[in-house]
Short mmCIF file of C-alpha atoms and ligand atoms in Angstrom, two decimals:
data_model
loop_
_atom_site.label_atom_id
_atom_site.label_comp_id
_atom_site.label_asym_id
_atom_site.label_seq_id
_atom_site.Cartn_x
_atom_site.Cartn_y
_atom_site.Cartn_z
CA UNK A 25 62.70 210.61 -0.32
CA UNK A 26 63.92 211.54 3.25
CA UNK A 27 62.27 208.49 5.40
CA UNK A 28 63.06 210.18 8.68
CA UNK A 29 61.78 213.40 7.54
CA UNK A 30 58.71 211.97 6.42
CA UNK A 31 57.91 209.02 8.85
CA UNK A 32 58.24 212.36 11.62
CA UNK A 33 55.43 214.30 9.03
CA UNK A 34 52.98 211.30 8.96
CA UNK A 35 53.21 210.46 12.73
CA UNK A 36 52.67 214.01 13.24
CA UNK A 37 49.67 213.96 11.11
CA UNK A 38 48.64 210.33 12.91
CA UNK A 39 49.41 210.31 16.73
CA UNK A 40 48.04 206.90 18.32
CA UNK A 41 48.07 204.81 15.18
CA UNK A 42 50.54 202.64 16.16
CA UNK A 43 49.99 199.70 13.53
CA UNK A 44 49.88 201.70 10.94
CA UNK A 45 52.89 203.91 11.23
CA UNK A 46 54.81 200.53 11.54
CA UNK A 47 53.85 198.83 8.33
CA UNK A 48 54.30 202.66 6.50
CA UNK A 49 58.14 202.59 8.37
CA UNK A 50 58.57 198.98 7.20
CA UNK A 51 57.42 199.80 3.27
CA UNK A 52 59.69 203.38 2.61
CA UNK A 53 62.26 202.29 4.36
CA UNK A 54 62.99 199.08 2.12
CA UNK A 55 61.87 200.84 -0.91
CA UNK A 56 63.99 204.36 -0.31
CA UNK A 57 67.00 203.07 -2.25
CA UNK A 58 64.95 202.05 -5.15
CA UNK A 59 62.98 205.14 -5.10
CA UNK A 60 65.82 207.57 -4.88
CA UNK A 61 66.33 205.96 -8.47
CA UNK A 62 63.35 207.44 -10.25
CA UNK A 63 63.21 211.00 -10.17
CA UNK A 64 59.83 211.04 -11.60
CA UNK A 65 58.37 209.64 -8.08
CA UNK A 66 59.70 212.13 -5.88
CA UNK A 67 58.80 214.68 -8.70
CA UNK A 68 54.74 213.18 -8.63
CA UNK A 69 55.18 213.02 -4.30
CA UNK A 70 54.76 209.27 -4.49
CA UNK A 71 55.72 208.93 -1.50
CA UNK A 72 53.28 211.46 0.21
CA UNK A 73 50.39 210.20 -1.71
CA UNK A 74 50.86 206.74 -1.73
CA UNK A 75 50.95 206.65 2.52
CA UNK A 76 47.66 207.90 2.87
CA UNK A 77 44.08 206.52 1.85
CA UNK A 78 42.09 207.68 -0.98
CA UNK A 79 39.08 208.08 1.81
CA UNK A 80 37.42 206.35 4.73
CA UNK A 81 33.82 205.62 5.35
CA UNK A 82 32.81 205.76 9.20
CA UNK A 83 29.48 204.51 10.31
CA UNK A 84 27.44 203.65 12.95
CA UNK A 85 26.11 200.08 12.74
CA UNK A 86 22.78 199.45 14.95
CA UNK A 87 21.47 195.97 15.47
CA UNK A 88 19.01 194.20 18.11
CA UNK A 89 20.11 190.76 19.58
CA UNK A 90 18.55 187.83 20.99
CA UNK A 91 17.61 189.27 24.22
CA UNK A 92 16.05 192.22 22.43
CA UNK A 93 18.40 194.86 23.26
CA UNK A 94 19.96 197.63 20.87
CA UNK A 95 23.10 197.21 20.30
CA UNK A 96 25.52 199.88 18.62
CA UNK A 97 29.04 198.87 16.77
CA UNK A 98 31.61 200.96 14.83
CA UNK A 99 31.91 200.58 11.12
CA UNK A 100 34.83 201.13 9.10
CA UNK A 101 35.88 200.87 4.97
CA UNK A 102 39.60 202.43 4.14
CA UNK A 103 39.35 202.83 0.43
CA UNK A 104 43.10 203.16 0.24
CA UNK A 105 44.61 202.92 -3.43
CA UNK A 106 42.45 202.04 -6.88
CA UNK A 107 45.50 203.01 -9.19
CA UNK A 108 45.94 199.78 -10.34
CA UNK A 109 42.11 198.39 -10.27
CA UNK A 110 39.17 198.32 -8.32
CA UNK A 111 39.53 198.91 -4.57
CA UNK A 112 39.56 195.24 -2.92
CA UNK A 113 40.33 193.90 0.26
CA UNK A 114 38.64 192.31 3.68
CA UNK A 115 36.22 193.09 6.13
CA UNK A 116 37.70 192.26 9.77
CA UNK A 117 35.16 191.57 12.69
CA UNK A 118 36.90 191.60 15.68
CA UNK A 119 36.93 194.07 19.19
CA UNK A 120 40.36 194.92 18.20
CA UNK A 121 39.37 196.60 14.99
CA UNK A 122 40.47 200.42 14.96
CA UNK A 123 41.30 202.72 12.54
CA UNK A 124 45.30 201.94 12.79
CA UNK A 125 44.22 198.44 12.27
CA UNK A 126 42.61 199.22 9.25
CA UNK A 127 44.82 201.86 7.89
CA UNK A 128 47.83 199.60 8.42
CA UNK A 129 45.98 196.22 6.32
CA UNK A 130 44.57 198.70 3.53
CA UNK A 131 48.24 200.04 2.89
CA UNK A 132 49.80 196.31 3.02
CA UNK A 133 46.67 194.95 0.51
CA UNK A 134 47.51 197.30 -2.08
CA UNK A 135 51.25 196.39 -2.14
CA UNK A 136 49.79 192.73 -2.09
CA UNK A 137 47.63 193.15 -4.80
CA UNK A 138 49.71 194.72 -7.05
CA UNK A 139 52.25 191.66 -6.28
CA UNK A 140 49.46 189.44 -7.35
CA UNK A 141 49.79 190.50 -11.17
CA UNK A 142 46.39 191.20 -11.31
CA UNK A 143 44.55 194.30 -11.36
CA UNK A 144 43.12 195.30 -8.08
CA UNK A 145 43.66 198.22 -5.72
CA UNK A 146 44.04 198.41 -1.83
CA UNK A 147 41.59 198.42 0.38
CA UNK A 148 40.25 197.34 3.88
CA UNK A 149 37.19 197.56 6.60
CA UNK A 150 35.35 195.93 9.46
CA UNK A 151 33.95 196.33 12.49
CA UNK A 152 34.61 196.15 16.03
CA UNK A 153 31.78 193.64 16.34
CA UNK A 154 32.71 190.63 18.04
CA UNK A 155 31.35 187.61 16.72
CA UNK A 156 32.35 185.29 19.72
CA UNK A 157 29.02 183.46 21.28
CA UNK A 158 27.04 184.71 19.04
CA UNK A 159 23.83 183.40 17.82
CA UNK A 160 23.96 182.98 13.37
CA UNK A 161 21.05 185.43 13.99
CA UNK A 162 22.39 187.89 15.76
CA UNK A 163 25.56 187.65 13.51
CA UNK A 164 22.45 188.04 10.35
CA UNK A 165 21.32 191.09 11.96
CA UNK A 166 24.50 192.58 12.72
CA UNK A 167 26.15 191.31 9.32
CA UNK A 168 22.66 193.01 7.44
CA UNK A 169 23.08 196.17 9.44
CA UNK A 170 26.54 197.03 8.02
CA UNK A 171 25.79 196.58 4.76
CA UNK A 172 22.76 198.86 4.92
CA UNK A 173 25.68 201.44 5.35
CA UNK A 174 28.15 199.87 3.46
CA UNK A 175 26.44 198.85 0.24
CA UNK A 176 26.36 202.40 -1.40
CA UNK A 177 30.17 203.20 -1.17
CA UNK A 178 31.14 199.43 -3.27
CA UNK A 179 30.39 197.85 -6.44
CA UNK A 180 31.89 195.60 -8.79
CA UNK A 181 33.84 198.02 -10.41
CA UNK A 182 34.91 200.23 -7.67
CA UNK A 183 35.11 198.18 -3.99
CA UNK A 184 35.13 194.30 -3.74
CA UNK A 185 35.14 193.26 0.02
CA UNK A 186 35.84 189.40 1.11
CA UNK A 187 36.64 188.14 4.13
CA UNK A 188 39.27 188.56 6.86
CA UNK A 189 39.31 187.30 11.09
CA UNK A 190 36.17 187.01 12.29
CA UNK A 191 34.11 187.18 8.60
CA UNK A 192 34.09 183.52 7.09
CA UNK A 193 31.20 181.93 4.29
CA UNK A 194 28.23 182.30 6.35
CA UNK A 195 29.04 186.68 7.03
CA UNK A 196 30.30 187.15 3.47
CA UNK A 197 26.59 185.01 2.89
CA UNK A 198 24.39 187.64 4.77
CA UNK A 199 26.68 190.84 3.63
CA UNK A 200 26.17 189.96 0.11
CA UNK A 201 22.57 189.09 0.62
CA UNK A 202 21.72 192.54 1.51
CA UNK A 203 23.49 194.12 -0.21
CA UNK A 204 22.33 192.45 -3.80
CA UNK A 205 18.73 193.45 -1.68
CA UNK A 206 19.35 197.09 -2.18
CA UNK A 207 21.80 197.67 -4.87
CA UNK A 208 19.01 195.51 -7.02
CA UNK A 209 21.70 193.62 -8.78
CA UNK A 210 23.77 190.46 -8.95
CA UNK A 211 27.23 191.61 -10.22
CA UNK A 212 29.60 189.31 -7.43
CA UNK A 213 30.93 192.34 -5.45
CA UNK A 214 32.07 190.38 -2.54
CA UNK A 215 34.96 187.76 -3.12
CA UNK A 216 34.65 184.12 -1.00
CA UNK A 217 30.85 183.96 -1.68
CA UNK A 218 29.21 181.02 -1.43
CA UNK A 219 29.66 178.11 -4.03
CA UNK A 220 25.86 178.67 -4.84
CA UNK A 221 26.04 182.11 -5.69
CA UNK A 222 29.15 182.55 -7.42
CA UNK A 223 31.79 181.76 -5.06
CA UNK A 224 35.08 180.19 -6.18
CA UNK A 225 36.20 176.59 -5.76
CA UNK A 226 39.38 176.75 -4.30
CA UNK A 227 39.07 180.33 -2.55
CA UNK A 228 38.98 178.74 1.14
CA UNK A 229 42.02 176.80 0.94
CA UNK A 230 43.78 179.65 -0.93
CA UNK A 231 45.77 181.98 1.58
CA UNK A 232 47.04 178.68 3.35
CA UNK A 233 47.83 176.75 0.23
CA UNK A 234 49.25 179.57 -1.77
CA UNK A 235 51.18 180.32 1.46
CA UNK A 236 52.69 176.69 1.63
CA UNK A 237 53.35 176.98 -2.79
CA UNK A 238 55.79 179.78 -1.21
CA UNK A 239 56.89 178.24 1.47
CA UNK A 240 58.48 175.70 -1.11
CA UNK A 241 59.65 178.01 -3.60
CA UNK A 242 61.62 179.55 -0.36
CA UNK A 243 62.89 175.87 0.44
CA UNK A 244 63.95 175.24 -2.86
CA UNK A 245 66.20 178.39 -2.92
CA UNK A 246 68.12 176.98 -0.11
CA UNK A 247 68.23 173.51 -1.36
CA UNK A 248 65.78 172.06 0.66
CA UNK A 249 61.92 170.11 0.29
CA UNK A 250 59.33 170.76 2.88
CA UNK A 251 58.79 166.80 3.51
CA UNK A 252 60.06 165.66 6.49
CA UNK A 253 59.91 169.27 7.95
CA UNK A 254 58.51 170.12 11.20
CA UNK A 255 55.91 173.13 11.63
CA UNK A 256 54.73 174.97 13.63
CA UNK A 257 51.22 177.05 12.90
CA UNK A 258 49.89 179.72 15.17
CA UNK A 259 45.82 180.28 14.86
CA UNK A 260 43.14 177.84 14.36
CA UNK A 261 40.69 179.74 11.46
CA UNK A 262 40.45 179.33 7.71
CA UNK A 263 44.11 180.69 6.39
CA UNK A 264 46.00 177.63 9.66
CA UNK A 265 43.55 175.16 8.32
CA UNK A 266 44.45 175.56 4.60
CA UNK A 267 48.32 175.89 5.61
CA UNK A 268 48.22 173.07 7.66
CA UNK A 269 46.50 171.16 5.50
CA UNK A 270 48.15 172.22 2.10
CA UNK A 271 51.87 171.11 4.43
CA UNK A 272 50.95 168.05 5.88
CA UNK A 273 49.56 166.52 2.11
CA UNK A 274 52.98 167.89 1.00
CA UNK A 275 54.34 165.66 3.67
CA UNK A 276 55.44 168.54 6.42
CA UNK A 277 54.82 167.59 10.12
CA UNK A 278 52.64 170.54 11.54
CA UNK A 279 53.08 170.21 15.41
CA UNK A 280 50.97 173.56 16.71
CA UNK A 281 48.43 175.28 16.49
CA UNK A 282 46.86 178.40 18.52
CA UNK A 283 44.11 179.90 19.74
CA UNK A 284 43.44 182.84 22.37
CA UNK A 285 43.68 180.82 25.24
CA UNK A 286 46.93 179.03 24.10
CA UNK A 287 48.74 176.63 22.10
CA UNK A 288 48.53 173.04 21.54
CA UNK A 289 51.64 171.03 21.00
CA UNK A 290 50.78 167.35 19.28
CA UNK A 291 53.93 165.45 18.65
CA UNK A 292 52.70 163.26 16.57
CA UNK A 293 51.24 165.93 13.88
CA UNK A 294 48.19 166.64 12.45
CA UNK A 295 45.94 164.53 10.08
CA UNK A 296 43.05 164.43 8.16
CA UNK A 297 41.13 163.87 11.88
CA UNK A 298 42.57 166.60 13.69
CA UNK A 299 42.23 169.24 10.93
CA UNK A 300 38.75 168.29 10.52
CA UNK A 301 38.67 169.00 14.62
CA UNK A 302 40.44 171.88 14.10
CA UNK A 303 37.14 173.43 11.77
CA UNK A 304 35.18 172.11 14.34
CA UNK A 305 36.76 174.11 17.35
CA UNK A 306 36.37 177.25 14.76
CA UNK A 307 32.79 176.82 13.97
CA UNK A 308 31.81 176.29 18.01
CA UNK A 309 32.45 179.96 17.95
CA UNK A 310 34.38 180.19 21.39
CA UNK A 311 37.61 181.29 20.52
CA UNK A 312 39.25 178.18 22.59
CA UNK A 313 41.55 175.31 21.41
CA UNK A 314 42.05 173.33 24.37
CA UNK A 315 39.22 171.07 23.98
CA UNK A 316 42.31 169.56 21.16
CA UNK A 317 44.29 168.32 23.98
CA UNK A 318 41.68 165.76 25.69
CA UNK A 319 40.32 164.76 22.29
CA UNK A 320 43.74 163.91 20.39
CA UNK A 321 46.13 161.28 23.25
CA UNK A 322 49.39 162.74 23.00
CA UNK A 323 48.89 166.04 22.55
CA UNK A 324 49.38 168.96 25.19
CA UNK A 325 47.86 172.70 25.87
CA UNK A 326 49.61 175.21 27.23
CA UNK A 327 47.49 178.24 28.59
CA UNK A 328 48.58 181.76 27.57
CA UNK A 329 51.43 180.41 25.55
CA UNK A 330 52.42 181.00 21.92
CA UNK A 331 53.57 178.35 19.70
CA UNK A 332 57.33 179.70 19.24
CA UNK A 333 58.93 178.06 22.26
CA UNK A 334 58.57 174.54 20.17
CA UNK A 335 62.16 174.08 18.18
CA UNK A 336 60.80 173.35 14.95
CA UNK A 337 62.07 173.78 11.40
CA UNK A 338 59.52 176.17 9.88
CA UNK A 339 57.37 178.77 11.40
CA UNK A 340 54.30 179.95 10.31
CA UNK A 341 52.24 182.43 12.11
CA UNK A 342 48.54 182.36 10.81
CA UNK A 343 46.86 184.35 13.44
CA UNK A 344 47.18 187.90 13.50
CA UNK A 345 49.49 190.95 13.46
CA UNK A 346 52.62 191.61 15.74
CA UNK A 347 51.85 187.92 17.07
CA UNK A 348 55.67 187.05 16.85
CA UNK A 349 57.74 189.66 18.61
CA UNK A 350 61.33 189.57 18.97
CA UNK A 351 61.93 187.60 22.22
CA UNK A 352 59.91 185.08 19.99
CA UNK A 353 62.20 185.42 17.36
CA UNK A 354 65.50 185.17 19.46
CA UNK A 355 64.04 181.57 21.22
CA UNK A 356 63.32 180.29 17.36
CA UNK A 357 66.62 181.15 16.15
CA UNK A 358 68.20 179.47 19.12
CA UNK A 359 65.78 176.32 17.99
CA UNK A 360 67.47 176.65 15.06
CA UNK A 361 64.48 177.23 13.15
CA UNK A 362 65.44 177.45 9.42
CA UNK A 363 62.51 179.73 7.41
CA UNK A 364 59.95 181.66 8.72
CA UNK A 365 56.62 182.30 6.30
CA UNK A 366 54.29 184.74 7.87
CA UNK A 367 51.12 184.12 6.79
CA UNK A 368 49.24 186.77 8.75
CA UNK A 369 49.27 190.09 7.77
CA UNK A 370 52.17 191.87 9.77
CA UNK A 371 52.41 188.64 11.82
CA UNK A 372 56.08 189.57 13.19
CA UNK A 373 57.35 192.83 14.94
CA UNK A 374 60.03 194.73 13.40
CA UNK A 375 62.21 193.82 16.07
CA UNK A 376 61.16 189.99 14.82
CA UNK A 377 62.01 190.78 11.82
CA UNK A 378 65.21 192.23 12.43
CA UNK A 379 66.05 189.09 14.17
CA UNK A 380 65.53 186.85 11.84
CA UNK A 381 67.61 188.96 8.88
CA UNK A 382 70.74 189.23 11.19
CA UNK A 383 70.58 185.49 11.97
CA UNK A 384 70.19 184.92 8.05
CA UNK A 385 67.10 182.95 8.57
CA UNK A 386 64.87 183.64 5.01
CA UNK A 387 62.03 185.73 6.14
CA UNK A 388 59.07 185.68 3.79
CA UNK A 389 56.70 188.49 4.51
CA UNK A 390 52.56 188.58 4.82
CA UNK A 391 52.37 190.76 2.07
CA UNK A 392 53.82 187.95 -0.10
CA UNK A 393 52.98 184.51 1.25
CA UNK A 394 49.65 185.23 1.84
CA UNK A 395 48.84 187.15 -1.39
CA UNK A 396 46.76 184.00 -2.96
CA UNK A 397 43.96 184.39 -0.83
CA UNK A 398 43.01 187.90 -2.55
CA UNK A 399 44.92 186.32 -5.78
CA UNK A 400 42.03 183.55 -5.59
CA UNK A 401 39.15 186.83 -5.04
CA UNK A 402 40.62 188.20 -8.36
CA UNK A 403 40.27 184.93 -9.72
CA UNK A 404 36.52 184.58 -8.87
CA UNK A 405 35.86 188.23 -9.81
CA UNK A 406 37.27 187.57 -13.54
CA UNK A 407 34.65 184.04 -13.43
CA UNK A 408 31.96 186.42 -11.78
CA UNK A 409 32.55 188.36 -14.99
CA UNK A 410 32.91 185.88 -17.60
CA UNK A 411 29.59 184.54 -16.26
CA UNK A 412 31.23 181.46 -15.48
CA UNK A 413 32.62 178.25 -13.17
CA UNK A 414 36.30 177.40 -13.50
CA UNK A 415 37.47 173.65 -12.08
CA UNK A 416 38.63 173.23 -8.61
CA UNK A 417 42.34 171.68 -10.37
CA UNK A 418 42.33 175.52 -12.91
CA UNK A 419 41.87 177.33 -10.25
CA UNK A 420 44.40 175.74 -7.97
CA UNK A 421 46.51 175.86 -11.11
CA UNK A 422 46.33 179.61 -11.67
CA UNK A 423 46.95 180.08 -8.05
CA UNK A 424 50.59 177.92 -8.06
CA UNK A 425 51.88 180.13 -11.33
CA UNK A 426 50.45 183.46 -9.26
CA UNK A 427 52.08 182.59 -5.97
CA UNK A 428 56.00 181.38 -8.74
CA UNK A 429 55.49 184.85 -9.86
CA UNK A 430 55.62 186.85 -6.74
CA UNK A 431 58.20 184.47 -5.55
CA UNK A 432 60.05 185.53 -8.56
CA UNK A 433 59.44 189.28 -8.18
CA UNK A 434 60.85 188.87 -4.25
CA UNK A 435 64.20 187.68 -6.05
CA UNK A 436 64.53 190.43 -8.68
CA UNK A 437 64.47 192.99 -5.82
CA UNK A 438 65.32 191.38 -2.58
CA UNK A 439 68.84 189.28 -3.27
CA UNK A 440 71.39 190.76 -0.82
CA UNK A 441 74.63 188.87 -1.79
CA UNK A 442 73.67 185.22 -1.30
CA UNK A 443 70.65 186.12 1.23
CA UNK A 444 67.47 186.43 0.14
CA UNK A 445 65.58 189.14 2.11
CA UNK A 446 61.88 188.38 0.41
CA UNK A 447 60.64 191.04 2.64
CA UNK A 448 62.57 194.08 0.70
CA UNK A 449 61.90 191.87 -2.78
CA UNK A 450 58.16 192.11 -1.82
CA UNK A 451 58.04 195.57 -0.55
CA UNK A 452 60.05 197.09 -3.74
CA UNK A 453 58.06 194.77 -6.19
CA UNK A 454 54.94 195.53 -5.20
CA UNK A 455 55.62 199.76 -4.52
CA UNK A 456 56.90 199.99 -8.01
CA UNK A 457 53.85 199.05 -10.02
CA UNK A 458 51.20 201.02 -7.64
CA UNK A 459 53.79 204.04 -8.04
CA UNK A 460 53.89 203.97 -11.67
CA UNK A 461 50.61 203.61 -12.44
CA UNK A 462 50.08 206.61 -10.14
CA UNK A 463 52.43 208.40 -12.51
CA UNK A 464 51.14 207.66 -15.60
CA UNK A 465 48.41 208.60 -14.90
CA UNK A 466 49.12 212.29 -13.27
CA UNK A 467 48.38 213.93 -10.16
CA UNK A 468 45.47 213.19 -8.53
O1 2IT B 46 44.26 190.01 3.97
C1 2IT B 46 43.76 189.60 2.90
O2 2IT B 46 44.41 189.56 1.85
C2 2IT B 46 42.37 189.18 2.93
N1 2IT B 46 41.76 189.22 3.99
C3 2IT B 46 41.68 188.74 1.67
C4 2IT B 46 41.27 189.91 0.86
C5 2IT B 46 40.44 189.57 -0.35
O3 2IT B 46 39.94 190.53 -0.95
O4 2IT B 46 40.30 188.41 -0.72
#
């Protein structure tokens, strides 16, 4: 594979999507080396294929709110790889959602999922609807008039969405709902349902926690335990919440988290109290987290600021992509900071990245530390199948030996003398199983 030649094709092909020509760069260009290796891929155009998505659904989605008035909202499912199992992957609410957006988390989830070890393909959708001061039933109406799109291009064999920013419980509730409504059938498609419909114990708290099982793993390969360690955590939704809470019973000192309008700085470190407040700033819906500040004595809020001028030890952005750029990086490495888990997906820039690899800091990548959230989805599709309930303490079990075995597929690929760049580990682990699956089983 040429990288040049063909980044210069694709962005041809896909002028103005900016997101996802960045995490396409990111992927061939740590995997070229590797590649090069197996004539059989550039042979099949691995490469080629394996860039773009199988197809994308567009859709219109119409729904009336409170007021009465029409409302109209884009729709969007990337079905981007099912080589290695069903197509599987989130459904992002948020203004920001484009078709970059979604292009660029569809190709990351099927590198993701193949890391997981178990058998599910790429995929990713949403909708530009903002849920933000919304009513629950405007969110209803809005969440029922996707799926009435929606519901005839998935199934539990083909497409299983779950949630991502801006779809929690109660929207995975209402999508499912409907679509069990008109597909007439109760099969599970949809991952993070509710406990009383065949939800799994353990799924909320499984992107942060498997995310923090990492973050150890990556401690451990320096010599060092997480206790005692300061954090800071950008974001304030479901995947900070189970990181935070996952570090600070591990006995980690998580000193920040974020929200649109800013970050809050607390000294003292969370507890039991303030992640509990934490779920409750979520659920009031308005996107804010200074209310923290004059609750919690102690703590401060700083408007428009990100968490990564606070010198801490660990850094974990939870939020969203590109929310660490390199300035970011440069003021963390000059904090000293010593590992950097990115739990969002494509949470730091390249330059970011870039950073953090010349400065030797260990860099573990979205695509790995955040794996056992859809890890967890596979793991309450195979009890949705079996007909059956596993224990919160199995669960959690399968989802600590899932998260060892990525972090041992980083090292196979990703030791660079006695660095450990997880990023290229992840990248090359993950490529190599979606690629030969693809060849095995011919040109399609
Ligand atoms: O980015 C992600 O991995 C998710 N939003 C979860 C996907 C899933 O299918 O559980």
């Amino acid at each position: 594979m040429n990288v040049e030649k063909l980044m210069a094709d694709i962005e041809a092909r896909h002028p103005g999507e900016p997101e996802y020509l960045q995490a396409v760069k990111e992927v061939l260009v740590t995997v070229q080396d590797e590649y090069n290796k197996h004539p059989e891929f550039e042979k099949n155009k691995i490469a080629e294929r394996i860039v773009e998505p199988d197809r994308i659904f567009t859709f219109k989605v119409v729904w009336v709110d409170d007021k009465g008035e029409t409302n109209v909202n884009l729709g969007y499912r990337v079905q981007y790889n099912n080589a290695i199992g069903p197509y599987k992957g989130g459904i992002r609410f948020h203004p920001s959602v484009n078709l970059s957006i979604l292009k660029f988390l569809g190709f990351e989830q099927t590198f993701k999922n193949s890391l997981t070890t178990l058998p599910m393909g790429g995929a990713k959708g949403g909708s530009d609807f903002n849920p933000k001061g919304k009513s629950d039933g405007e969110v209803m109406r809005f969440c029922q008039a996707f799926m009435l799109e929606l519901w005839r291009h998935i199934g539990p064999e083909t497409d299983v969405p779950a949630g991502d920013i801006g779809t929690g419980a109660r929207e995975i509730g209402y999508m499912y709902g409907m679509y069990r409504k008109l597909a007439q059938e109760n099969t599970g498609v949809f991952t993070g349902k509710g406990m009383t419909y065949g939800g799994s114990l353990i799924r909320p708290e499984a992107t942060g926690f498997g995310a923090v099982y990492f973050l150890v793993r990556m401690l451990e390969d320096m010599g060092a335990v997480l206790k005692g360690k300061t954090v800071a955590i950008s974001g304030f939704g479901n995947v900070a919440w189970g990181a935070a809470s996952k570090a600070t019973e591990l006995g980690a000192k998580v000193v920040t988290i974020s929200g649109p309008d800013g970050y809050i700085y607390d000294p003292a470190g969370l507890n039991a109290e303030k992640i509990a407040y934490m779920l409750e700033l979520r659920a009031s819906n308005n996107d804010v987290v200074a209310p923290y500040a004059k609750k919690f004595a102690g703590s401060e809020f700083h408007a428009g600021k990100k968490p990564w001028e606070v010198k801490v030890d660990i850094a974990m952005p939870c939020a969203t992509q590109n929310e660490l750029n390199g300035d970011d990086a440069k003021t963390l490495v000059a904090n000293k900071v010593q590992v950097v888990a990115e739990v969002s997906n494509m949470g730091c820039t390249p330059e970011a990245i870039d950073t953090f690899i010349h400065a030797k800091v260990p860099y573990g990548p979205g695509k790995a530390v955040n794996a056992g959230g859809v890890a967890t989805s596979g793991l309450e599709m195979s009890q949705n199948s079996q007909k059956l309930n596993w224990t919160a303490p199995e669960v959690d079990a399968k989802l600590h030996q899932i998260m060892d075995s990525i972090h041992g597929a980083c090292l196979e690929y990703g030791k660079e003398g006695s660095y450990i760049n997880y990023m290229k580990g992840a990248n090359i682990a993950g490529f190599m199983k979606v690629a030969r699956s693809m060849v095995e089983q011919g040109t399609l």
